[in-house]
PDB file of C-alpha atoms in Angstrom:
ATOM      1  CA  MET A 132      30.127 -30.506  63.378  1.00  0.00           C
ATOM      2  CA  SER A 133      32.063 -29.971  66.558  1.00  0.00           C
ATOM      3  CA  ASP A 134      31.235 -27.248  69.053  1.00  0.00           C
ATOM      4  CA  SER A 135      34.804 -27.141  70.347  1.00  0.00           C
ATOM      5  CA  LYS A 136      36.199 -23.681  70.826  1.00  0.00           C
ATOM      6  CA  GLU A 137      39.649 -22.662  69.717  1.00  0.00           C
ATOM      7  CA  ARG A 138      42.139 -19.937  70.539  1.00  0.00           C
ATOM      8  CA  HIS A 139      43.550 -18.132  67.517  1.00  0.00           C
ATOM      9  CA  PHE A 140      46.942 -16.424  67.320  1.00  0.00           C
ATOM     10  CA  LEU A 141      48.675 -14.332  64.683  1.00  0.00           C
ATOM     11  CA  LEU A 142      52.357 -15.241  64.394  1.00  0.00           C
ATOM     12  CA  SER A 143      54.847 -13.014  62.630  1.00  0.00           C
ATOM     13  CA  VAL A 144      57.811 -15.162  61.660  1.00  0.00           C
ATOM     14  CA  MET A 145      61.149 -14.270  60.060  1.00  0.00           C
ATOM     15  CA  ILE A 146      62.444 -17.009  57.753  1.00  0.00           C
ATOM     16  CA  PRO A 147      65.887 -16.887  56.118  1.00  0.00           C
ATOM     17  CA  LEU A 148      65.531 -17.895  52.476  1.00  0.00           C
ATOM     18  CA  ASN A 149      68.251 -17.708  49.813  1.00  0.00           C
ATOM     19  CA  GLY A 150      70.354 -15.336  51.908  1.00  0.00           C
ATOM     20  CA  GLU A 151      67.462 -12.942  52.618  1.00  0.00           C
ATOM     21  CA  ASN A 152      65.122 -12.692  55.581  1.00  0.00           C
ATOM     22  CA  HIS A 153      61.414 -12.931  54.775  1.00  0.00           C
ATOM     23  CA  ILE A 154      58.636 -12.062  57.209  1.00  0.00           C
ATOM     24  CA  LYS A 155      55.528 -14.213  56.980  1.00  0.00           C
ATOM     25  CA  ASN A 156      52.330 -14.147  59.001  1.00  0.00           C
ATOM     26  CA  TYR A 157      50.741 -17.388  60.124  1.00  0.00           C
ATOM     27  CA  HIS A 158      47.517 -18.450  61.805  1.00  0.00           C
ATOM     28  CA  TYR A 159      48.239 -20.627  64.864  1.00  0.00           C
ATOM     29  CA  VAL A 160      45.327 -22.474  66.525  1.00  0.00           C
ATOM     30  CA  ILE A 161      45.124 -24.363  69.815  1.00  0.00           C
ATOM     31  CA  PRO A 162      42.125 -25.800  71.705  1.00  0.00           C
ATOM     32  CA  GLU A 163      40.471 -23.271  74.017  1.00  0.00           C
ATOM     33  CA  ASN A 164      41.123 -25.229  77.213  1.00  0.00           C
ATOM     34  CA  THR A 165      44.903 -25.397  76.689  1.00  0.00           C
ATOM     35  CA  THR A 166      47.629 -22.904  77.437  1.00  0.00           C
ATOM     36  CA  LEU A 167      49.888 -21.480  74.774  1.00  0.00           C
ATOM     37  CA  PRO A 168      53.031 -23.637  74.460  1.00  0.00           C
ATOM     38  CA  ASP A 169      56.403 -22.059  75.173  1.00  0.00           C
ATOM     39  CA  MET A 170      58.135 -20.304  72.295  1.00  0.00           C
ATOM     40  CA  ARG A 171      60.583 -23.149  71.702  1.00  0.00           C
ATOM     41  CA  LYS A 172      57.751 -25.564  71.028  1.00  0.00           C
ATOM     42  CA  ILE A 173      55.902 -23.092  68.776  1.00  0.00           C
ATOM     43  CA  ARG A 174      59.094 -22.384  66.826  1.00  0.00           C
ATOM     44  CA  TYR A 175      59.781 -26.140  66.513  1.00  0.00           C
ATOM     45  CA  ASN A 176      56.219 -26.916  65.333  1.00  0.00           C
ATOM     46  CA  VAL A 177      56.158 -24.119  62.752  1.00  0.00           C
ATOM     47  CA  ARG A 178      59.707 -24.711  61.467  1.00  0.00           C
ATOM     48  CA  ASN A 179      59.135 -28.439  60.999  1.00  0.00           C
ATOM     49  CA  SER A 180      55.859 -27.817  59.166  1.00  0.00           C
ATOM     50  CA  LEU A 181      57.478 -25.625  56.495  1.00  0.00           C
ATOM     51  CA  ARG A 182      58.834 -27.069  53.242  1.00  0.00           C
ATOM     52  CA  PRO A 183      61.657 -26.863  52.547  1.00  0.00           C
ATOM     53  CA  THR A 184      62.431 -26.862  56.260  1.00  0.00           C
ATOM     54  CA  PRO A 185      64.532 -23.794  57.120  1.00  0.00           C
ATOM     55  CA  ARG A 186      67.483 -24.208  59.479  1.00  0.00           C
ATOM     56  CA  THR A 187      66.115 -21.529  61.786  1.00  0.00           C
ATOM     57  CA  ILE A 188      63.150 -19.231  62.145  1.00  0.00           C
ATOM     58  CA  ASP A 189      62.542 -16.335  64.519  1.00  0.00           C
ATOM     59  CA  ILE A 190      59.131 -15.582  65.959  1.00  0.00           C
ATOM     60  CA  LEU A 191      58.921 -11.809  65.968  1.00  0.00           C
ATOM     61  CA  ALA A 192      55.455 -11.430  67.509  1.00  0.00           C
ATOM     62  CA  ILE A 193      52.493 -13.464  68.677  1.00  0.00           C
ATOM     63  CA  SER A 194      49.063 -11.959  69.292  1.00  0.00           C
ATOM     64  CA  GLU A 195      45.844 -13.629  70.374  1.00  0.00           C
ATOM     65  CA  ILE A 196      42.852 -12.803  68.172  1.00  0.00           C
ATOM     66  CA  PRO A 197      39.233 -13.171  69.379  1.00  0.00           C
ATOM     67  CA  GLU A 198      37.548 -16.182  67.758  1.00  0.00           C
ATOM     68  CA  GLU A 199      34.751 -14.040  66.308  1.00  0.00           C
ATOM     69  CA  ASP A 200      37.330 -11.945  64.407  1.00  0.00           C
ATOM     70  CA  ALA A 201      39.591 -14.805  63.334  1.00  0.00           C
ATOM     71  CA  GLN A 202      37.825 -15.852  60.121  1.00  0.00           C
ATOM     72  CA  THR A 203      37.892 -12.345  58.658  1.00  0.00           C
ATOM     73  CA  LEU A 204      41.388 -11.446  59.819  1.00  0.00           C
ATOM     74  CA  PHE A 205      43.012 -14.695  58.759  1.00  0.00           C
ATOM     75  CA  ALA A 206      41.481 -14.836  55.262  1.00  0.00           C
ATOM     76  CA  GLY A 207      44.734 -13.618  53.677  1.00  0.00           C
ATOM     77  CA  ILE A 208      47.222 -15.268  56.039  1.00  0.00           C
ATOM     78  CA  ASP A 209      49.937 -17.446  54.515  1.00  0.00           C
ATOM     79  CA  ARG A 210      49.168 -20.674  56.362  1.00  0.00           C
ATOM     80  CA  LYS A 211      47.201 -22.134  59.258  1.00  0.00           C
ATOM     81  CA  PHE A 212      48.846 -24.347  61.878  1.00  0.00           C
ATOM     82  CA  THR A 213      46.666 -26.363  64.238  1.00  0.00           C
ATOM     83  CA  PHE A 214      48.402 -28.056  67.155  1.00  0.00           C
TER      84      PHE A 214
END
């Protein structure tokens, strides 16, 4: 098992689907020793990971969550992205 630390973020994303906007929450993880990518890269990574791939998505909010709280908080989150 690896002892590598991670940084955990809660993303709130608006996705247009069948003419309606849906807000989904996602768990976004990066290695601890890296900086958070710019919003364009996050939006690109998340959008291209969704199926079917939406034409656009909007990131409404991004919040860093302490690692010790991440497992409990993210138990009901829609999906986890690790980049």
